[in-house]
Amino acid sequence: MTALHPVRPAPPPGTDAGSEGRARPTGVLPGAELLDDLLAATPEEEHPVTHVHRMPVRESSTLPWPAWVAADLRARLEEQGVTAPYRHQVEAAQLAHDGTSVVVATGTASGKSLAYQLPALSRLAEDDRACVLYLAPTKALARDQLASVAALAGPSVRPAAYDGDTAMEERDWVRRHSRWIVTNPDMLHRGILPAHQKWSSTLRRVAYVVVDECHAYRGVFGSHVGHVLRRLRRICRRYGAEPVFVLASATVSDPAGAAGRLVGAPVVAVTEDGSPRPGATFALWEPPLTERLGEHGAPLRRSAAHDAASLLADLVEREARTLAFVRSRRSAESVADQARRVLVERGRADLAARVDSYRGGYLPEERRELERALSSGELLGVATTNALELGIDIAGLDAVVLAGYPGTLASLWQQAGRAGRAQRESLVVFVARDDPLDHYLAHHPRAVFGRPVEATVTDPSNPYVLGPQLCCAAAELPLVPADLAEFGGPAAEARIEELVAEGLLRRRPTGWYWAGRGRPDVDIRGDGHAPVAIIEGATGRLLGTVDGGAAHSTVHTGALYVHRGETFVVDEYDVEEAIAVVHPESPEWTTVARDVTDLSVVDVDRSRRLRTVTAHTGVVDVVNQVVAYQRRRQGTGEVLAEFPLDLPARQLRTRAVWVTLDERAVARAEVDDATLPGALHAAEHAAIGILPLLATCDRWDLGGLSTALHPDTGVATIFVYDGHPGGAGFAERGFAALRRWLQATRATIASCECESGCPSCVQSPKCGNGNDPLDKAGAVRVLDVVLDELAAADERTGPARDDDLLDDGADDDPVVEAATVAPPAADVREDDLVF
């Protein structure tokens, strides 16, 4: 692999004068100069940077220590360098101390931990029986916070972890003796609440429940977690406790509302960040088109992984401590390996040894060692998935590279905020993937820097979430009518009757009882598929795991699997046993799964009838089956061979948004029978790629289907659906913001410099049809017709409002009830994205 450009020798160790002549503690340049240095030898015509944003310095705002903070706790904090708390820390801590549930929603590295440590540790010091339950979405974050609390807590607190990595012989000790229990929603759901009788002495003493990085709980997973927290509150009340909830979040829209929906109780938000922030340089970077051709002759850009690996190597050579965030486990392995090879080629094998990867699926001991090496500075560069987005507190990072949009602005700022913790100007580089959304963001900086972060999308009334959670609650304690208001009111009342009819619950005069054997088996991660273990056939060694939902496309027989720089080929995938057996091999090809999808409309909730176009949202059934896989040459993507697979089909009932075009609309778009399927297919791909601008989701959370004649609508139709059972709220968000969603989709396709379609506009990496057929020009004309009709409707009635379209009540938009629509059509949602 070659570097982006020749590298100047790094400055010698020791102090270094910055741009203003200030003495610097190391040879690392500040962010702006570091970017200039990286680009110094890049020819102007190959310049990849599309925009540079300067993030200003923010001065700190502090308040005196609250009078109720114990002297010994204050002394320990001052020993750690905390001489005066920031304003947001004091405001949130005071609310929690006074008994008010609070969410502190401020930036990365703003010291949110102190906002809950102050009131919680003070309460533990005052009451030697009180305890705290701390929940984290990742094990890395949990272990880091455990160490932080242990350094501050008195000897009677005995903080301890209770998660999947806790040895069985230690779990009883934690339950009996720890007063600060660090766990996660999964363990709370599976290990603590079902065994609440054993935990009764702890649960009756819970004073605070800390929910860290609560913005991570979104979609189906977030909806499940919301019910888990309601079950926790219900059981705590059963034992006489009313804990105060303290939540910490990245900056999100409406944090009080989101946190309140999560815990099922009112929450007050503290949002004004009082922490200092060093300046930062944030560059948008789009790799150029190359002469290489991909599928159907489409030009390919230099890959984001290539540029991220080169940047990682360049930054490590300059001794800049760097995290490179990537989108997949395989990419984490690949980027780290490429960066190491670059450094070895430059004669810097010593630095290559200080580069590694970090991702989910590693064994616990591997994770611990990587976290230790990263925290200590042994590792200079790490390619990571979002497993470190919410992970350990890493001091002194100089740079962050984002290889692709992480799905939400909240995640983007969380990842970017990993740099600059040493109070020096940092560098953040967003490297756009060959993808419609990334291409759009690279050329529309206001969509990154001029837009508020998203609201957290959850749907606790999702029947695929609500039903199983009501079963869990009934298995823990019989449900009574008063409980149903907390679990969803009318939706819970309707669902509980269905559960009785299905024989899952039994109604008695004293309430509803769980009627099944054992405990309900509910996967709160949302896909319902067990993780698949990856086993090396020759040795029996467990290499790691992959998510069950992704297993059919990633560890099918013949698939290429990468683990910490080593490549393996899958010899056998046992679906029933959830095991993939592999052998080591380093082929010159990679693998891509092919699938087929059928979709049928079950129910139409609402429609927006225009003239020749109609938009709908409702319930659909999706049947998907992985039927084959291709071997493709690494680097070029050339298809070498295709092999059939015999895997079972998977059915998904979910929610969708769809748009239908009658014959008049198709005629206006000037697409004939031969080109219509490709035009619809291209528009579908681009729309899926752009929807994450509006909803807190990733394109991998979505699916789609387009057809020139759908049997349920009778006309040309484009569907986009949530890739989660019961839906996750993404389709509704698209319906509510249809016009701006499709405006951004149209702009992405039209502005791409390719001639006939490429991965930056209309090709999709997850297309089961191999991106065939696609018609870029036809997609623009189809979208023009839809947008013309939406604009005309807005002129007649005024622009659609998000609040109205998301409401069940009537509004002054041309939205009609599903019962008046014939025939029941497929999905398209009204967009309302603000840039």
PDB file of N, CA and C in Angstrom, residues 210 319 558 643 668 711 819:
ATOM      1  N   VAL A 210     -27.794   5.298  37.928  1.00  0.00           N
ATOM      2  CA  VAL A 210     -27.058   6.091  36.948  1.00  0.00           C
ATOM      3  C   VAL A 210     -27.175   5.408  35.594  1.00  0.00           C
ATOM      4  N   GLU A 319       3.853  10.882  15.691  1.00  0.00           N
ATOM      5  CA  GLU A 319       3.676  10.627  17.115  1.00  0.00           C
ATOM      6  C   GLU A 319       2.403  11.274  17.668  1.00  0.00           C
ATOM      7  N   GLY A 558     -18.134 -20.494   3.178  1.00  0.00           N
ATOM      8  CA  GLY A 558     -17.348 -19.859   2.123  1.00  0.00           C
ATOM      9  C   GLY A 558     -16.996 -18.420   2.375  1.00  0.00           C
ATOM     10  N   PHE A 643     -21.407 -18.476  -5.925  1.00  0.00           N
ATOM     11  CA  PHE A 643     -21.729 -19.800  -5.399  1.00  0.00           C
ATOM     12  C   PHE A 643     -23.100 -19.755  -4.717  1.00  0.00           C
ATOM     13  N   ARG A 668     -44.660  11.602 -16.946  1.00  0.00           N
ATOM     14  CA  ARG A 668     -44.014  12.908 -16.739  1.00  0.00           C
ATOM     15  C   ARG A 668     -42.519  12.760 -16.471  1.00  0.00           C
ATOM     16  N   PRO A 711     -47.752  -5.742  -6.496  1.00  0.00           N
ATOM     17  CA  PRO A 711     -49.097  -6.349  -6.463  1.00  0.00           C
ATOM     18  C   PRO A 711     -50.039  -5.708  -5.453  1.00  0.00           C
ATOM     19  N   ALA A 819     -58.108   4.179   5.986  1.00  0.00           N
ATOM     20  CA  ALA A 819     -59.351   3.550   5.537  1.00  0.00           C
ATOM     21  C   ALA A 819     -59.894   4.190   4.272  1.00  0.00           C
TER      22      ALA A 819
END
